[in-house]
Amino acid sequence: EGQRVAISRRISNKWRLIGYGIVEL
């Protein structure tokens, strides 16, 4: 279960970076 949480956290981090990229555009 710990791995699943880490993966979901990593994905949310990636989407957060993508969101920042869109905002910068």
GROMACS .gro file of C-alpha atoms in nm:
model
   25
    1GLU     CA    1   0.000   0.000   0.000
    2GLY     CA    2   0.288   0.233   0.074
    3GLN     CA    3   0.407   0.196  -0.283
    4ARG     CA    4   0.063   0.287  -0.417
    5VAL     CA    5   0.060   0.605  -0.209
    6ALA     CA    6   0.407   0.698  -0.333
    7ILE     CA    7   0.299   0.645  -0.695
    8SER     CA    8  -0.020   0.852  -0.657
    9ARG     CA    9   0.185   1.123  -0.486
   10ARG     CA   10   0.434   1.119  -0.774
   11ILE     CA   11   0.150   1.144  -1.028
   12SER     CA   12  -0.012   1.437  -0.845
   13ASN     CA   13   0.328   1.605  -0.836
   14LYS     CA   14   0.363   1.558  -1.213
   15TRP     CA   15   0.015   1.701  -1.275
   16ARG     CA   16   0.097   1.993  -1.046
   17LEU     CA   17   0.404   2.071  -1.258
   18ILE     CA   18   0.195   2.042  -1.575
   19GLY     CA   19  -0.061   2.281  -1.423
   20TYR     CA   20   0.214   2.533  -1.346
   21GLY     CA   21   0.336   2.499  -1.707
   22ILE     CA   22  -0.013   2.575  -1.838
   23VAL     CA   23  -0.042   2.875  -1.607
   24GLU     CA   24   0.294   3.004  -1.728
   25LEU     CA   25   0.178   2.971  -2.088
   0.00000   0.00000   0.00000
